[in-house]
Short mmCIF file of C-alpha atoms in Angstrom, two decimals:
data_model
loop_
_atom_site.label_atom_id
_atom_site.label_comp_id
_atom_site.label_asym_id
_atom_site.label_seq_id
_atom_site.Cartn_x
_atom_site.Cartn_y
_atom_site.Cartn_z
CA MET A 27 -44.13 201.50 92.61
CA SER A 28 -44.92 202.00 88.93
CA SER A 29 -47.21 204.85 87.91
CA LEU A 30 -49.26 202.22 86.04
CA ASP A 31 -49.95 200.04 89.09
CA GLY A 32 -53.10 201.92 90.04
CA CYS A 33 -54.56 201.95 86.54
CA SER A 34 -57.45 199.70 85.61
CA ASP A 35 -57.09 197.31 82.70
CA GLN A 36 -59.35 199.54 80.63
CA ASP A 37 -57.22 202.59 81.43
CA LEU A 38 -54.09 200.69 80.46
CA LEU A 39 -55.59 199.66 77.14
CA ASP A 40 -56.67 203.26 76.48
CA ARG A 41 -53.17 204.49 77.29
CA HIS A 42 -51.68 201.86 75.00
CA VAL A 43 -53.91 203.01 72.14
CA ALA A 44 -52.91 206.61 72.89
CA GLY A 45 -49.24 205.70 72.51
CA ASP A 46 -48.00 204.90 76.03
CA PRO A 47 -45.10 202.48 75.40
CA ASP A 48 -45.38 200.80 78.81
CA ALA A 49 -49.13 200.32 79.20
CA PHE A 50 -49.52 197.09 77.24
CA GLY A 51 -46.55 195.55 79.01
CA GLU A 52 -48.36 196.10 82.32
CA ILE A 53 -51.46 194.35 80.92
CA VAL A 54 -49.28 191.41 79.90
CA ARG A 55 -47.65 191.29 83.35
CA ARG A 56 -51.06 191.14 85.05
CA HIS A 57 -52.67 188.47 82.90
CA ARG A 58 -49.90 186.40 81.33
CA ASP A 59 -49.87 183.60 83.92
CA ARG A 60 -53.59 182.88 83.62
CA LEU A 61 -53.46 183.06 79.83
CA TRP A 62 -50.53 180.65 79.91
CA ALA A 63 -52.43 178.24 82.18
CA VAL A 64 -55.43 178.21 79.83
CA ALA A 65 -53.23 177.66 76.79
CA LEU A 66 -51.14 174.91 78.38
CA ARG A 67 -54.13 172.95 79.62
CA THR A 68 -56.01 173.37 76.36
CA LEU A 69 -53.12 172.32 74.11
CA GLY A 70 -51.13 170.02 76.43
CA ASP A 71 -47.87 171.09 74.83
CA ARG A 72 -45.57 173.74 76.28
CA GLU A 73 -44.17 174.94 72.97
CA GLU A 74 -47.59 175.12 71.31
CA ALA A 75 -49.04 176.87 74.37
CA ALA A 76 -46.24 179.44 74.46
CA ASP A 77 -46.71 180.15 70.76
CA ALA A 78 -50.47 180.45 71.19
CA VAL A 79 -50.07 182.97 74.02
CA GLN A 80 -47.54 184.92 72.01
CA ASP A 81 -49.84 184.91 68.98
CA ALA A 82 -52.73 186.06 71.15
CA LEU A 83 -50.78 188.88 72.77
CA VAL A 84 -49.55 190.15 69.41
CA SER A 85 -53.14 190.08 68.13
CA ALA A 86 -54.36 191.93 71.22
CA TYR A 87 -51.57 194.50 70.88
CA ARG A 88 -52.54 195.19 67.28
CA ALA A 89 -56.31 195.08 67.82
CA ALA A 90 -56.47 197.14 71.01
CA HIS A 91 -58.03 200.06 69.14
CA THR A 92 -61.02 197.85 68.25
CA PHE A 93 -61.87 197.09 71.89
CA ARG A 94 -65.19 198.74 72.77
CA GLY A 95 -65.49 197.78 76.41
CA GLN A 96 -68.45 195.45 75.92
CA SER A 97 -66.69 192.91 78.15
CA ALA A 98 -63.86 193.03 80.66
CA VAL A 99 -60.36 193.36 79.25
CA THR A 100 -59.42 190.01 80.81
CA THR A 101 -62.40 188.35 79.10
CA TRP A 102 -61.29 189.85 75.78
CA LEU A 103 -57.73 188.61 76.28
CA HIS A 104 -58.89 185.12 77.21
CA ARG A 105 -61.16 185.01 74.16
CA ILE A 106 -58.24 185.84 71.87
CA THR A 107 -56.05 183.26 73.63
CA VAL A 108 -58.65 180.49 73.45
CA ASN A 109 -59.20 181.23 69.75
CA ALA A 110 -55.45 181.05 69.15
CA CYS A 111 -55.34 177.70 70.98
CA LEU A 112 -58.27 176.28 69.02
CA ASP A 113 -56.69 177.41 65.76
CA ARG A 114 -53.49 175.57 66.65
CA ALA A 115 -55.36 172.50 67.89
CA ARG A 116 -57.31 172.23 64.65
CA LYS A 117 -54.17 172.61 62.54
CA THR A 118 -52.44 169.78 64.39
CA ALA A 119 -55.48 167.51 64.84
CA SER A 120 -54.56 165.37 61.84
CA ARG A 121 -51.00 164.71 63.01
CA ARG A 122 -50.39 161.24 64.34
CA THR A 123 -48.49 161.05 67.61
CA SER A 124 -46.46 158.06 68.68
CA PRO A 125 -46.87 156.76 72.27
CA ILE A 126 -43.29 157.77 73.07
CA ALA A 127 -43.82 161.32 71.85
CA GLU A 128 -47.06 161.55 73.81
CA THR A 129 -45.33 160.46 77.01
CA GLU A 130 -42.58 163.01 76.48
CA ARG A 131 -45.14 165.74 75.90
CA LEU A 132 -46.99 164.94 79.10
CA GLU A 133 -43.72 164.83 81.01
CA GLN A 134 -43.14 168.44 79.97
CA LEU A 135 -46.24 169.49 81.88
CA LEU A 136 -44.53 168.73 85.19
CA GLU A 137 -41.91 171.19 86.35
CA PRO A 138 -38.65 169.56 87.56
CA HIS A 139 -39.25 170.70 91.14
CA GLU A 140 -42.76 169.26 91.05
CA SER A 141 -41.55 165.98 89.62
CA ALA A 142 -39.09 165.66 92.49
CA ALA A 143 -41.52 166.68 95.22
CA VAL A 144 -44.72 164.99 94.13
CA PRO A 145 -45.19 161.26 94.83
CA ALA A 146 -44.96 158.96 91.83
CA GLU A 147 -48.66 158.15 92.17
CA ARG A 148 -49.52 161.83 91.82
CA GLN A 149 -47.36 162.16 88.71
CA ASP A 150 -49.05 159.12 87.17
CA LEU A 151 -52.44 160.64 87.96
CA HIS A 152 -51.39 163.87 86.27
CA ARG A 153 -50.28 162.09 83.13
CA GLU A 154 -53.35 159.88 82.82
CA LEU A 155 -55.79 162.73 83.43
CA LEU A 156 -54.06 165.05 80.99
CA SER A 157 -53.92 162.28 78.43
CA ALA A 158 -57.67 161.71 78.89
CA LEU A 159 -58.35 165.43 78.53
CA ARG A 160 -56.55 165.46 75.20
CA THR A 161 -59.02 162.91 73.79
CA LEU A 162 -61.84 165.47 73.91
CA PRO A 163 -62.88 167.61 70.95
CA GLU A 164 -61.23 171.04 71.11
CA GLU A 165 -64.43 172.91 71.98
CA GLN A 166 -65.27 170.59 74.90
CA ARG A 167 -61.68 170.74 76.13
CA ALA A 168 -61.68 174.55 76.07
CA ALA A 169 -64.96 174.72 78.00
CA LEU A 170 -63.74 172.28 80.66
CA VAL A 171 -60.41 174.10 81.02
CA LEU A 172 -62.17 177.41 81.64
CA VAL A 173 -64.95 176.15 83.92
CA ASP A 174 -63.50 173.13 85.75
CA MET A 175 -59.79 173.99 85.82
CA GLN A 176 -59.64 177.79 85.81
CA GLY A 177 -62.82 178.22 87.84
CA TYR A 178 -64.61 180.67 85.57
CA PRO A 179 -68.38 180.99 86.03
CA VAL A 180 -70.29 179.51 83.10
CA ALA A 181 -71.51 182.97 82.07
CA GLU A 182 -67.97 184.34 81.85
CA ALA A 183 -66.73 181.25 80.01
CA ALA A 184 -69.58 181.79 77.55
CA GLU A 185 -68.37 185.37 76.99
CA ILE A 186 -64.83 184.16 76.38
CA LEU A 187 -65.93 181.44 73.97
CA GLU A 188 -68.58 183.68 72.38
CA VAL A 189 -71.32 181.07 72.69
CA PRO A 190 -74.54 180.89 74.75
CA THR A 191 -74.29 179.72 78.35
CA GLY A 192 -76.32 176.67 77.42
CA THR A 193 -73.66 175.70 74.90
CA VAL A 194 -70.94 175.93 77.53
CA LYS A 195 -73.00 173.78 79.91
CA SER A 196 -73.61 171.25 77.16
CA ARG A 197 -69.93 171.10 76.16
CA CYS A 198 -68.89 170.67 79.80
CA SER A 199 -71.51 167.98 80.39
CA ARG A 200 -70.51 166.05 77.29
CA GLY A 201 -66.82 166.45 78.06
CA ARG A 202 -67.26 165.19 81.61
CA ALA A 203 -69.30 162.25 80.36
CA ARG A 204 -66.50 161.31 77.96
CA LEU A 205 -63.83 161.76 80.62
CA LEU A 206 -65.59 159.84 83.38
CA PRO A 207 -65.01 156.30 81.99
CA LEU A 208 -61.35 157.20 81.44
CA VAL A 209 -60.66 158.52 84.95
CA THR A 210 -63.05 156.64 87.26
CA HIS A 211 -60.42 153.99 87.98
CA LEU A 212 -58.05 156.74 89.10
CA ARG A 213 -60.54 157.95 91.69
CA ALA A 214 -61.27 154.54 93.19
CA ASP A 215 -59.65 153.87 96.56
CA GLY A 216 -58.68 150.24 96.65
CA GLY A 217 -61.83 148.12 96.70
CA ASP A 218 -64.10 151.01 97.60
CA SER A 219 -67.03 151.04 95.21
CA ARG A 220 -68.52 154.52 95.15
CA PRO A 221 -71.98 155.30 93.79
CA ALA A 222 -71.97 156.54 90.23
CA SER A 223 -73.81 159.70 91.26
CA ARG A 224 -71.01 160.69 93.61
CA GLU A 225 -68.45 160.11 90.90
CA ARG A 226 -70.47 162.24 88.53
CA ASN A 227 -70.70 165.08 91.04
CA ARG A 228 -67.00 164.93 91.69
CA ALA A 229 -66.33 165.00 87.98
CA GLN A 230 -68.18 168.31 87.81
CA GLY A 231 -65.54 169.88 89.99
CA THR A 232 -61.93 170.25 88.97
CA SER A 233 -61.54 167.36 86.57
CA VAL A 234 -57.77 167.70 86.22
CA PRO A 235 -55.40 168.89 88.96
CA PRO A 236 -53.59 172.15 88.18
CA THR A 237 -50.23 171.89 86.50
CA ALA A 238 -47.23 173.93 87.51
CA GLU A 239 -47.14 177.32 85.81
CA PRO A 240 -43.96 179.10 84.78
CA LYS A 241 -43.39 182.66 85.91
CA ASP A 242 -42.54 183.81 82.42
CA THR A 243 -43.43 182.62 78.93
CA GLY A 244 -40.74 184.65 77.25
CA ALA A 245 -40.96 187.63 74.97
CA VAL A 246 -43.87 188.05 72.65
CA LYS A 247 -43.08 186.88 69.15
CA GLY A 248 -44.85 185.85 66.00
CA GLY A 249 -48.38 186.80 65.07
CA GLY A 250 -51.77 185.33 64.56
CA GLY A 251 -54.68 184.34 66.73
CA ARG A 252 -58.03 186.01 66.33
CA ALA A 253 -58.89 189.40 67.71
#
């Protein structure tokens, strides 16, 4: 058992600032998977997501001395990661993507073992839902990823995004409204015609099923993201 295992995130960050060479690595170990999940679902591209997480972790490493404890360490890390994702999304927004490239990108979101184990219908659902999610503006996509996919309370998502709770609610509501026409046909069961209100309520839950998450995103490299 590591001597760092019993330390709180705040203690680890303090030790990192004080010069402990292992403290930040323990923070990364604890939070990397959730940061990766947020980045992957926000960007929809494994390489971009990995780079965004790496950028965010480098930024957090360098800016640790500026952390004042006004929020939880995990909230601070997610804020930096979301900002790094939005920066990358905005930079690539003008790039045109061919249908073939888009299909290949969505294929990357399914791990090989999941592709083999999950029925073809489930894989198709994954691809169509993720494709629909990518049509949303970056801010709406980030809000939906945090609230609907990662399960954060609206108040905590607001902290991460640094906007009022009402803004998060509005972005989620608008995002769900834009997604609903794109995914309603995926929810229908044969000829069953469900009331629109039920569809709307279901859309307020997890809009997109979780994707497989890797155990490791690789070593931290590069720089950037916002502290």
